[in-house]
Tab-separated table of C-alpha atoms in Angstrom:
chain	number	residue	atom	x	y	z
A	22	UNK	CA	0.000	0.000	0.000
A	23	UNK	CA	2.608	2.562	1.081
A	24	UNK	CA	5.151	1.740	-1.626
A	25	UNK	CA	2.529	2.337	-4.296
A	26	UNK	CA	1.925	5.782	-2.815
A	27	UNK	CA	5.656	6.456	-2.703
A	28	UNK	CA	5.818	5.664	-6.405
A	29	UNK	CA	2.831	7.899	-7.067
A	30	UNK	CA	4.584	10.778	-5.308
A	31	UNK	CA	7.759	10.135	-7.276
A	32	UNK	CA	10.135	9.925	-4.310
A	33	UNK	CA	13.432	8.021	-4.324
A	34	UNK	CA	14.163	7.764	-0.588
A	35	UNK	CA	12.514	7.450	2.790
A	36	UNK	CA	13.803	7.907	6.307
A	37	UNK	CA	12.690	5.530	9.041
A	38	UNK	CA	13.457	6.313	12.672
A	39	UNK	CA	13.008	2.919	14.248
A	40	UNK	CA	12.742	-0.746	13.272
A	41	UNK	CA	12.776	-4.072	15.099
A	42	UNK	CA	16.018	-5.494	13.739
A	43	UNK	CA	15.190	-8.930	15.134
A	44	UNK	CA	12.470	-9.319	12.516
A	45	UNK	CA	12.909	-10.123	8.831
A	46	UNK	CA	12.644	-7.083	6.539
A	47	UNK	CA	13.383	-8.797	3.227
A	48	UNK	CA	9.909	-8.298	1.741
A	49	UNK	CA	9.696	-4.613	2.599
A	50	UNK	CA	13.229	-3.828	1.455
A	51	UNK	CA	12.702	-5.704	-1.801
A	52	UNK	CA	9.503	-3.763	-2.510
A	53	UNK	CA	11.381	-0.519	-1.926
A	54	UNK	CA	14.300	-1.664	-4.066
A	55	UNK	CA	12.039	-2.644	-6.954
A	56	UNK	CA	10.434	0.800	-6.745
A	57	UNK	CA	13.846	2.493	-6.882
A	58	UNK	CA	13.561	3.765	-3.299
A	59	UNK	CA	16.459	4.041	-0.854
A	60	UNK	CA	16.221	3.798	2.922
A	61	UNK	CA	17.920	6.070	5.427
A	62	UNK	CA	17.743	4.499	8.872
A	63	UNK	CA	18.366	5.884	12.355
A	64	UNK	CA	20.687	3.795	14.536
A	65	UNK	CA	19.225	4.755	17.949
A	66	UNK	CA	15.991	3.526	19.501
A	67	UNK	CA	14.204	4.872	22.586
A	68	UNK	CA	15.954	2.379	24.883
A	69	UNK	CA	19.357	2.338	23.209
A	70	UNK	CA	20.276	5.927	22.503
A	71	UNK	CA	22.378	8.795	23.788
A	72	UNK	CA	20.506	10.798	26.397
A	73	UNK	CA	21.020	14.504	25.757
A	74	UNK	CA	20.723	15.381	29.474
A	75	UNK	CA	23.004	12.634	30.846
A	76	UNK	CA	24.955	11.358	27.840
A	77	UNK	CA	26.985	8.162	27.855
A	78	UNK	CA	28.251	5.869	25.114
A	79	UNK	CA	28.600	2.315	26.397
A	80	UNK	CA	28.892	-1.299	25.298
A	81	UNK	CA	25.175	-2.015	25.647
A	82	UNK	CA	24.139	0.803	23.318
A	83	UNK	CA	26.922	0.113	20.839
A	84	UNK	CA	26.118	-3.607	20.650
A	85	UNK	CA	22.471	-2.924	19.809
A	86	UNK	CA	23.426	-0.441	17.108
A	87	UNK	CA	25.842	-3.000	15.687
A	88	UNK	CA	23.077	-5.613	15.649
A	89	UNK	CA	20.898	-3.236	13.618
A	90	UNK	CA	23.772	-2.702	11.191
A	91	UNK	CA	24.188	-6.473	10.838
A	92	UNK	CA	20.491	-6.907	10.113
A	93	UNK	CA	20.380	-4.295	7.324
A	94	UNK	CA	23.856	-4.567	5.825
A	95	UNK	CA	22.703	-6.996	3.137
A	96	UNK	CA	20.222	-4.591	1.543
A	97	UNK	CA	21.643	-2.726	-1.478
A	98	UNK	CA	19.157	0.143	-1.100
A	99	UNK	CA	20.269	1.144	2.394
A	100	UNK	CA	21.692	4.596	1.640
A	101	UNK	CA	22.811	5.853	5.038
A	102	UNK	CA	22.715	5.688	8.826
A	103	UNK	CA	21.833	8.512	11.219
A	104	UNK	CA	23.653	8.225	14.558
A	105	UNK	CA	21.737	10.979	16.309
A	106	UNK	CA	18.676	13.132	15.750
A	107	UNK	CA	18.512	16.511	17.525
A	108	UNK	CA	20.460	15.136	20.498
A	109	UNK	CA	22.237	18.385	21.382
A	110	UNK	CA	19.349	20.795	20.964
A	111	UNK	CA	20.414	23.804	23.071
A	112	UNK	CA	23.490	25.232	24.798
A	113	UNK	CA	22.935	23.159	27.945
A	114	UNK	CA	22.966	19.836	26.084
A	115	UNK	CA	26.064	20.409	23.919
A	116	UNK	CA	28.144	17.877	25.939
A	117	UNK	CA	26.025	15.156	24.319
A	118	UNK	CA	27.554	16.048	20.919
A	119	UNK	CA	30.866	14.510	22.046
A	120	UNK	CA	29.144	11.199	22.722
A	121	UNK	CA	27.290	11.224	19.405
A	122	UNK	CA	30.583	11.880	17.642
A	123	UNK	CA	32.212	9.025	19.568
A	124	UNK	CA	29.346	6.825	18.390
A	125	UNK	CA	29.921	7.948	14.790
A	126	UNK	CA	33.636	7.108	15.143
A	127	UNK	CA	32.942	3.640	16.510
A	128	UNK	CA	30.108	2.768	14.131
A	129	UNK	CA	32.187	3.893	11.135
A	130	UNK	CA	34.958	1.616	12.404
A	131	UNK	CA	32.473	-1.226	12.887
A	132	UNK	CA	31.116	-0.814	9.362
A	133	UNK	CA	34.666	-0.760	8.007
A	134	UNK	CA	35.506	-3.968	9.893
A	135	UNK	CA	32.588	-5.604	8.094
A	136	UNK	CA	33.739	-4.355	4.687
A	137	UNK	CA	30.840	-1.870	4.501
A	138	UNK	CA	30.980	1.737	3.256
A	139	UNK	CA	27.496	2.953	4.197
A	140	UNK	CA	27.841	6.580	5.385
A	141	UNK	CA	27.012	7.596	8.949
A	142	UNK	CA	25.680	11.070	9.654
A	143	UNK	CA	23.940	13.350	12.133
A	144	UNK	CA	20.731	15.424	12.015
A	145	UNK	CA	20.474	18.695	13.983
A	146	UNK	CA	17.488	20.767	15.109
A	147	UNK	CA	18.551	24.068	13.495
A	148	UNK	CA	18.908	25.826	16.858
A	149	UNK	CA	20.061	29.390	16.202
A	150	UNK	CA	22.396	29.566	19.193
A	151	UNK	CA	24.408	26.380	18.625
A	152	UNK	CA	23.778	25.704	14.931
A	153	UNK	CA	27.166	26.735	13.555
A	154	UNK	CA	29.033	25.038	16.390
A	155	UNK	CA	27.286	21.754	15.592
A	156	UNK	CA	27.870	22.132	11.854
A	157	UNK	CA	31.583	22.731	12.402
A	158	UNK	CA	31.967	20.128	15.136
A	159	UNK	CA	30.747	17.183	13.096
A	160	UNK	CA	33.128	18.095	10.263
A	161	UNK	CA	36.288	18.821	12.274
A	162	UNK	CA	39.124	16.617	13.456
A	163	UNK	CA	40.286	13.311	12.023
A	164	UNK	CA	38.382	11.755	9.152
A	165	UNK	CA	37.694	8.700	11.327
A	166	UNK	CA	35.688	10.841	13.751
A	167	UNK	CA	33.889	13.163	11.326
A	168	UNK	CA	30.348	12.540	10.160
A	169	UNK	CA	30.014	11.321	6.567
A	170	UNK	CA	27.085	13.677	5.969
A	171	UNK	CA	25.195	16.343	7.884
A	172	UNK	CA	21.426	16.702	8.095
A	173	UNK	CA	19.343	19.706	9.101
A	174	UNK	CA	15.822	19.390	10.503
A	175	UNK	CA	14.164	22.724	9.891
A	176	UNK	CA	10.636	24.108	9.879
A	177	UNK	CA	11.189	27.745	8.975
A	178	UNK	CA	9.393	27.976	5.635
A	179	UNK	CA	5.827	28.556	6.813
A	180	UNK	CA	2.861	29.713	4.758
A	181	UNK	CA	2.212	30.782	1.203
A	182	UNK	CA	4.010	34.125	1.494
A	183	UNK	CA	7.367	32.745	2.696
A	184	UNK	CA	10.325	33.005	0.324
A	185	UNK	CA	13.868	31.666	0.078
A	186	UNK	CA	15.076	34.855	1.745
A	187	UNK	CA	12.344	35.510	4.320
A	188	UNK	CA	12.267	31.910	5.531
A	189	UNK	CA	15.959	31.886	6.358
A	190	UNK	CA	16.673	29.114	3.858
A	191	UNK	CA	19.155	31.442	2.196
A	192	UNK	CA	21.116	31.659	5.464
A	193	UNK	CA	21.115	27.890	5.863
A	194	UNK	CA	22.416	27.470	2.333
A	195	UNK	CA	25.132	30.069	2.869
A	196	UNK	CA	26.269	28.283	6.040
A	197	UNK	CA	26.890	25.072	4.099
A	198	UNK	CA	28.561	26.579	1.016
A	199	UNK	CA	32.149	25.579	1.885
A	200	UNK	CA	31.245	22.380	3.726
A	201	UNK	CA	33.307	19.366	2.685
A	202	UNK	CA	30.809	16.612	3.493
A	203	UNK	CA	27.384	16.192	1.873
A	204	UNK	CA	24.524	18.058	3.513
A	205	UNK	CA	20.802	17.459	3.200
A	206	UNK	CA	17.489	18.383	4.741
A	207	UNK	CA	16.657	15.477	7.013
A	208	UNK	CA	13.273	17.013	7.922
A	209	UNK	CA	11.228	19.876	6.481
A	210	UNK	CA	7.565	20.821	6.120
A	211	UNK	CA	6.250	23.526	8.475
A	212	UNK	CA	2.584	22.886	9.341
A	213	UNK	CA	1.658	26.153	11.054
A	214	UNK	CA	-0.370	27.007	7.958
A	215	UNK	CA	-2.433	24.245	6.357
A	216	UNK	CA	-2.893	23.013	3.775
A	217	UNK	CA	0.834	23.053	3.150
A	218	UNK	CA	1.839	24.198	-0.316
A	219	UNK	CA	5.491	23.037	-0.061
A	220	UNK	CA	6.911	25.990	-1.986
A	221	UNK	CA	10.247	25.307	-0.290
A	222	UNK	CA	10.693	22.355	-2.648
A	223	UNK	CA	11.203	24.854	-5.490
A	224	UNK	CA	14.346	26.034	-3.691
A	225	UNK	CA	15.441	22.673	-2.325
A	226	UNK	CA	15.386	21.009	-5.714
A	227	UNK	CA	16.085	24.113	-7.734
A	228	UNK	CA	18.923	26.526	-8.391
A	229	UNK	CA	18.725	28.148	-4.930
A	230	UNK	CA	20.058	25.066	-3.134
A	231	UNK	CA	20.759	22.361	-5.696
A	232	UNK	CA	24.479	23.089	-5.821
A	233	UNK	CA	24.850	22.826	-2.041
A	234	UNK	CA	22.357	20.294	-0.683
A	235	UNK	CA	21.919	16.646	-1.573
A	236	UNK	CA	18.188	16.341	-1.177
A	237	UNK	CA	15.456	16.761	1.380
A	238	UNK	CA	13.062	14.658	3.424
A	239	UNK	CA	9.530	15.862	3.920
A	240	UNK	CA	8.140	15.264	7.403
A	241	UNK	CA	6.053	13.084	7.426
A	242	UNK	CA	4.128	10.363	5.628
A	243	UNK	CA	1.363	9.163	7.982
A	244	UNK	CA	-0.790	11.546	9.988
A	245	UNK	CA	-0.089	11.405	13.731
A	246	UNK	CA	-1.158	13.591	16.651
A	247	UNK	CA	1.302	16.276	15.544
A	248	UNK	CA	-0.558	16.823	12.238
A	249	UNK	CA	2.387	16.509	9.877
A	250	UNK	CA	1.163	13.570	7.797
A	251	UNK	CA	0.116	13.605	4.157
A	252	UNK	CA	-1.995	10.443	4.426
A	253	UNK	CA	-4.327	9.095	7.102
A	254	UNK	CA	-4.222	5.388	7.872
A	255	UNK	CA	-5.699	2.972	10.384
A	256	UNK	CA	-3.111	0.446	11.440
A	257	UNK	CA	-4.235	-3.077	10.634
A	258	UNK	CA	-6.332	-1.779	7.713
A	259	UNK	CA	-5.344	-1.426	4.060
A	260	UNK	CA	-7.403	1.721	3.659
A	261	UNK	CA	-5.615	5.034	3.218
A	262	UNK	CA	-6.945	8.585	2.893
A	263	UNK	CA	-4.889	11.152	1.020
A	264	UNK	CA	-4.922	14.645	2.451
A	265	UNK	CA	-4.761	17.923	0.531
A	266	UNK	CA	-1.125	18.083	1.609
A	267	UNK	CA	-0.533	14.875	-0.355
A	268	UNK	CA	-1.866	16.374	-3.560
A	269	UNK	CA	0.145	19.570	-3.076
A	270	UNK	CA	3.323	17.617	-2.401
A	271	UNK	CA	2.816	15.522	-5.517
A	272	UNK	CA	2.395	18.660	-7.612
A	273	UNK	CA	5.697	20.176	-6.520
A	274	UNK	CA	7.576	16.873	-6.806
A	275	UNK	CA	6.230	16.466	-10.336
A	276	UNK	CA	7.189	20.019	-11.272
A	277	UNK	CA	10.602	20.240	-9.612
A	278	UNK	CA	13.106	17.854	-11.152
A	279	UNK	CA	16.565	18.219	-9.593
A	280	UNK	CA	19.725	18.267	-11.615
A	281	UNK	CA	21.958	15.340	-10.766
A	282	UNK	CA	25.697	14.861	-10.624
A	283	UNK	CA	27.856	11.854	-11.388
A	284	UNK	CA	30.440	10.705	-8.886
A	285	UNK	CA	33.110	11.171	-11.558
A	286	UNK	CA	32.165	14.847	-11.741
A	287	UNK	CA	31.951	15.393	-7.979
A	288	UNK	CA	34.877	17.619	-6.974
A	289	UNK	CA	34.265	19.241	-3.593
A	290	UNK	CA	36.143	22.493	-3.117
A	291	UNK	CA	35.367	23.311	0.511
A	292	UNK	CA	37.641	23.041	3.520
A	293	UNK	CA	37.491	20.962	6.670
A	294	UNK	CA	35.861	22.774	9.558
A	295	UNK	CA	37.700	24.008	12.648
A	296	UNK	CA	36.420	22.579	15.929
A	297	UNK	CA	34.500	25.222	17.908
A	298	UNK	CA	36.077	26.727	20.999
A	299	UNK	CA	34.667	26.080	24.464
A	300	UNK	CA	32.345	28.955	25.385
A	301	UNK	CA	29.163	29.777	27.272
A	302	UNK	CA	27.170	28.028	24.547
A	303	UNK	CA	29.566	25.180	23.672
A	304	UNK	CA	30.878	22.713	26.252
A	305	UNK	CA	33.064	20.325	24.223
A	306	UNK	CA	36.850	20.608	23.929
A	307	UNK	CA	38.153	20.191	20.389
A	308	UNK	CA	37.939	16.714	18.947
A	309	UNK	CA	38.713	14.899	22.215
A	310	UNK	CA	36.086	12.176	22.389
A	311	UNK	CA	34.821	9.670	24.935
A	312	UNK	CA	36.613	6.322	24.679
A	313	UNK	CA	35.395	3.370	22.663
A	314	UNK	CA	33.439	1.087	25.012
A	315	UNK	CA	35.354	-1.867	26.433
A	316	UNK	CA	33.177	-4.633	27.850
A	317	UNK	CA	36.351	-6.479	28.898
A	318	UNK	CA	37.652	-3.503	30.891
A	319	UNK	CA	34.287	-2.953	32.552
A	320	UNK	CA	33.807	-6.623	33.450
A	321	UNK	CA	37.333	-6.730	34.851
A	322	UNK	CA	36.481	-3.723	37.012
A	323	UNK	CA	33.315	-5.436	38.243
A	324	UNK	CA	35.367	-8.528	39.097
A	325	UNK	CA	37.575	-6.359	41.337
A	326	UNK	CA	34.775	-5.004	43.535
A	327	UNK	CA	34.189	-5.996	47.125
A	328	UNK	CA	30.728	-4.406	47.229
A	329	UNK	CA	28.402	-4.552	44.259
A	330	UNK	CA	24.794	-4.772	43.103
A	331	UNK	CA	23.439	-8.291	43.224
A	332	UNK	CA	21.035	-8.212	40.248
A	333	UNK	CA	22.178	-7.739	36.617
A	334	UNK	CA	19.165	-5.501	35.909
A	335	UNK	CA	17.067	-3.165	38.030
A	336	UNK	CA	13.479	-2.062	37.752
A	337	UNK	CA	12.534	1.616	37.704
A	338	UNK	CA	12.098	1.932	41.481
A	339	UNK	CA	15.392	0.199	42.178
A	340	UNK	CA	17.145	2.346	39.599
A	341	UNK	CA	15.793	5.534	41.158
A	342	UNK	CA	16.825	4.448	44.648
A	343	UNK	CA	20.314	3.516	43.502
A	344	UNK	CA	20.679	6.718	41.486
A	345	UNK	CA	19.928	8.848	44.545
A	346	UNK	CA	22.516	6.991	46.618
A	347	UNK	CA	25.162	7.261	43.880
A	348	UNK	CA	24.454	10.978	43.566
A	349	UNK	CA	25.108	11.389	47.287
A	350	UNK	CA	28.257	9.263	47.182
A	351	UNK	CA	29.745	11.160	44.261
A	352	UNK	CA	28.884	14.427	45.947
A	353	UNK	CA	31.128	13.485	48.835
A	354	UNK	CA	33.966	11.507	47.255
A	355	UNK	CA	36.083	11.446	44.100
A	356	UNK	CA	34.150	9.742	41.265
A	357	UNK	CA	36.372	10.869	38.387
A	358	UNK	CA	36.913	7.299	37.193
A	359	UNK	CA	33.248	7.025	36.200
A	360	UNK	CA	32.676	10.686	35.315
A	361	UNK	CA	33.656	13.107	32.560
A	362	UNK	CA	34.050	16.766	31.730
A	363	UNK	CA	33.595	17.358	28.002
A	364	UNK	CA	34.669	20.996	28.280
A	365	UNK	CA	38.111	19.835	29.449
A	366	UNK	CA	38.246	16.704	27.291
A	367	UNK	CA	38.454	14.472	30.376
A	368	UNK	CA	36.833	11.022	30.517
A	369	UNK	CA	37.224	8.634	33.441
A	370	UNK	CA	38.728	5.169	33.054
A	371	UNK	CA	35.311	3.578	33.454
A	372	UNK	CA	33.139	6.357	32.023
A	373	UNK	CA	32.252	4.150	29.030
A	374	UNK	CA	30.921	1.349	31.252
A	375	UNK	CA	27.197	0.715	31.527
A	376	UNK	CA	25.218	2.671	34.114
A	377	UNK	CA	24.826	-0.232	36.544
A	378	UNK	CA	28.558	-0.966	36.348
A	379	UNK	CA	29.396	2.674	37.070
A	380	UNK	CA	27.028	2.601	40.023
A	381	UNK	CA	28.658	-0.562	41.351
A	382	UNK	CA	32.054	1.150	41.128
A	383	UNK	CA	30.721	4.068	43.227
A	384	UNK	CA	29.183	1.706	45.798
A	385	UNK	CA	32.529	-0.038	46.148
A	386	UNK	CA	34.343	3.285	46.502
A	387	UNK	CA	32.023	4.165	49.372
A	388	UNK	CA	32.526	0.673	50.801
A	389	UNK	CA	36.290	1.235	50.856
A	390	UNK	CA	35.947	4.731	52.339
A	391	UNK	CA	33.750	3.344	55.148
A	392	UNK	CA	36.456	0.832	55.985
A	393	UNK	CA	34.424	-1.978	54.441
A	394	UNK	CA	31.291	-1.486	56.520
A	395	UNK	CA	28.735	0.266	54.261
A	396	UNK	CA	27.403	-1.723	51.300
A	397	UNK	CA	23.653	-1.424	51.803
A	398	UNK	CA	21.171	0.512	49.642
A	399	UNK	CA	17.519	0.662	50.705
A	400	UNK	CA	15.369	-1.030	48.082
A	401	UNK	CA	18.307	-2.540	46.163
A	402	UNK	CA	19.926	-5.936	46.665
A	403	UNK	CA	23.670	-5.541	47.202
A	404	UNK	CA	26.318	-8.068	48.128
A	405	UNK	CA	29.789	-8.142	49.652
A	406	UNK	CA	32.422	-10.191	47.806
A	407	UNK	CA	35.037	-11.318	50.291
A	408	UNK	CA	37.494	-12.528	47.664
A	409	UNK	CA	37.078	-10.619	44.354
A	410	UNK	CA	38.252	-12.416	41.209
A	411	UNK	CA	40.497	-9.533	40.192
A	412	UNK	CA	42.860	-7.788	42.591
A	413	UNK	CA	44.856	-5.667	40.131
A	414	UNK	CA	42.854	-2.961	38.344
A	415	UNK	CA	45.898	-2.032	36.245
A	416	UNK	CA	45.125	-5.250	34.380
A	417	UNK	CA	41.646	-3.880	33.661
A	418	UNK	CA	42.987	-0.651	32.186
A	419	UNK	CA	45.090	-2.628	29.703
A	420	UNK	CA	42.079	-4.529	28.342
A	421	UNK	CA	41.176	-4.099	24.661
A	422	UNK	CA	38.139	-2.068	23.694
A	423	UNK	CA	35.198	-3.527	21.780
A	424	UNK	CA	36.864	-2.757	18.441
A	425	UNK	CA	39.935	-4.805	19.406
A	426	UNK	CA	42.209	-1.846	20.177
A	427	UNK	CA	44.334	-1.601	23.281
A	428	UNK	CA	42.474	0.829	25.501
A	429	UNK	CA	45.179	2.972	27.066
A	430	UNK	CA	44.446	4.307	30.563
A	431	UNK	CA	42.808	7.704	30.480
A	432	UNK	CA	44.505	10.582	32.253
A	433	UNK	CA	42.186	12.605	34.442
A	434	UNK	CA	42.695	16.272	35.208
A	435	UNK	CA	42.765	17.708	38.696
A	436	UNK	CA	39.233	19.034	38.257
A	437	UNK	CA	36.159	17.018	38.967
A	438	UNK	CA	34.249	15.676	35.998
A	439	UNK	CA	30.509	15.526	35.533
A	440	UNK	CA	28.738	13.665	38.316
A	441	UNK	CA	26.303	10.848	37.748
A	442	UNK	CA	22.711	12.002	37.601
A	443	UNK	CA	19.841	10.601	39.628
A	444	UNK	CA	17.881	7.718	38.232
A	445	UNK	CA	20.514	6.758	35.642
A	446	UNK	CA	20.467	3.102	36.599
A	447	UNK	CA	17.100	1.669	35.682
A	448	UNK	CA	16.859	-1.245	33.310
A	449	UNK	CA	15.600	1.118	30.615
A	450	UNK	CA	17.894	3.696	29.136
A	451	UNK	CA	16.590	7.225	28.676
A	452	UNK	CA	15.663	8.142	25.116
A	453	UNK	CA	17.688	10.450	22.955
A	454	UNK	CA	17.015	13.161	20.448
A	455	UNK	CA	13.922	12.329	18.437
A	456	UNK	CA	13.100	8.874	19.746
A	457	UNK	CA	9.556	7.912	20.585
A	458	UNK	CA	10.040	8.595	24.287
A	459	UNK	CA	10.388	12.338	23.712
A	460	UNK	CA	8.675	12.571	20.394
A	461	UNK	CA	6.095	15.099	21.551
A	462	UNK	CA	8.746	17.478	22.818
A	463	UNK	CA	10.734	17.358	19.599
A	464	UNK	CA	7.705	17.596	17.372
A	465	UNK	CA	6.414	20.635	19.250
A	466	UNK	CA	9.776	22.355	18.920
A	467	UNK	CA	9.925	21.359	15.262
A	468	UNK	CA	6.611	23.057	14.541
A	469	UNK	CA	8.098	26.376	15.617
A	470	UNK	CA	10.921	26.333	13.083
A	471	UNK	CA	11.536	25.328	9.493
A	472	UNK	CA	14.103	25.001	6.730
A	473	UNK	CA	15.020	22.640	3.936
A	474	UNK	CA	17.402	21.099	1.442
A	475	UNK	CA	17.594	19.843	-2.059
A	476	UNK	CA	19.146	17.160	-4.099
A	477	UNK	CA	22.102	18.284	-5.984
A	478	UNK	CA	25.799	18.255	-6.537
A	479	UNK	CA	26.940	16.421	-3.419
A	480	UNK	CA	26.082	12.757	-3.852
A	481	UNK	CA	25.979	10.792	-0.636
A	482	UNK	CA	27.074	7.438	-1.927
A	483	UNK	CA	29.297	6.226	-4.711
A	484	UNK	CA	26.915	4.110	-6.701
A	485	UNK	CA	26.489	5.898	-9.986
A	486	UNK	CA	24.241	8.927	-9.893
A	487	UNK	CA	22.534	9.049	-6.539
A	488	UNK	CA	20.671	12.083	-5.322
A	489	UNK	CA	19.744	11.723	-1.708
A	490	UNK	CA	16.408	12.559	-0.271
A	491	UNK	CA	15.256	11.223	2.994
A	492	UNK	CA	12.124	10.747	4.942
A	493	UNK	CA	11.360	11.313	8.568
A	494	UNK	CA	9.420	10.285	11.615
A	495	UNK	CA	7.926	6.758	11.773
A	496	UNK	CA	7.941	6.774	8.009
A	497	UNK	CA	8.543	10.158	6.506
A	498	UNK	CA	8.903	11.090	2.896
A	499	UNK	CA	11.741	12.132	0.799
A	500	UNK	CA	11.535	14.055	-2.346
A	501	UNK	CA	11.935	13.183	-5.824
């Protein structure tokens, strides 16, 4: 049903935010392939994502992202991965950008280890205050750490009277003129005025932006509570109702045919970006990133503890209780080994361990400080290990990371790093950027802004002539 509508609209790509990678997607991917439609897929999910407020990048999250990569690697029409969607969305959440970039580094390395070249990118929220810092940050430093493409979610072009200039699309285009990696609109389609006429597509796919942007993804396909959809569906039913927005979108897609570019003719002339300086609105030092997770190092650390949590997973109440205790402990003692300070480029030796492992480390630190008397936490089962398996933590620091590299011990500064937040130890991880858990928040903020991209001279992948357009939100659309 949906693929036939995609073909009717004339699109060549969709973006999907979440899938169950444990299920078989052969039929769906084959239908898309036969229709000439590419898929751009987000790596995070609500449970396994980087939390903008308390960011960490650990083995558990990385392993689930890798499993999603493994499940979709075989499909020839997978055009790209998005490692984060609007994660750092204001000046207070910029530390999370370091963890997203660490994830990009590690997932690029994982793809390379599998002989895969699928690009990995990031999508921002077009926040005026941190926009240029984010744009520069994801294109600075070593090639291994830079994003392969950069997406902008923007909702500035609102109403029939908006123009390329008045909407701010001209500013967005100017910002990306000398960018050395492909850029695209990963979401567009302001809905403050309905029906939407989608005049921005004239610029996205036309001469205003075609030389700079590599396509755009209209948000979104199916109508949800946020009123961005172009079709109305009832799940479990084959019936579909096209909205007036659908007809208007089809008209502009039919009229606006982007000019393509062959890979052999693609000669970027921009320059690599310079990492932003630490300031009142940017809290990340250069290109110094959190370490690659090391399950071996973290397990070795756990094996060295004399006081630890008894259960491998905690429910929400237990996680909250433990989080409060850990917050108190780290407010009174040195927790630098499990903490970080992105503004100084400092990451503790066990900062890449999972939340429960970091909490166990703090419990043991308190146990040692109390002269081996305090190991209890109300509401949480803890246990004292009289003879730990590991008695030399230097051995732990020499353990390889999850990519097989020797993980050198991390040098901490004299200043305290970020402390663990409360409630960071439940069995469910907090959601990130635009995951379902905070979808309402992101969609509300999206409706207040707008901007867009086009398909043009910066191809995203090296398979002949590929113009990239992506979709968004559960299933969103991409143009052309």
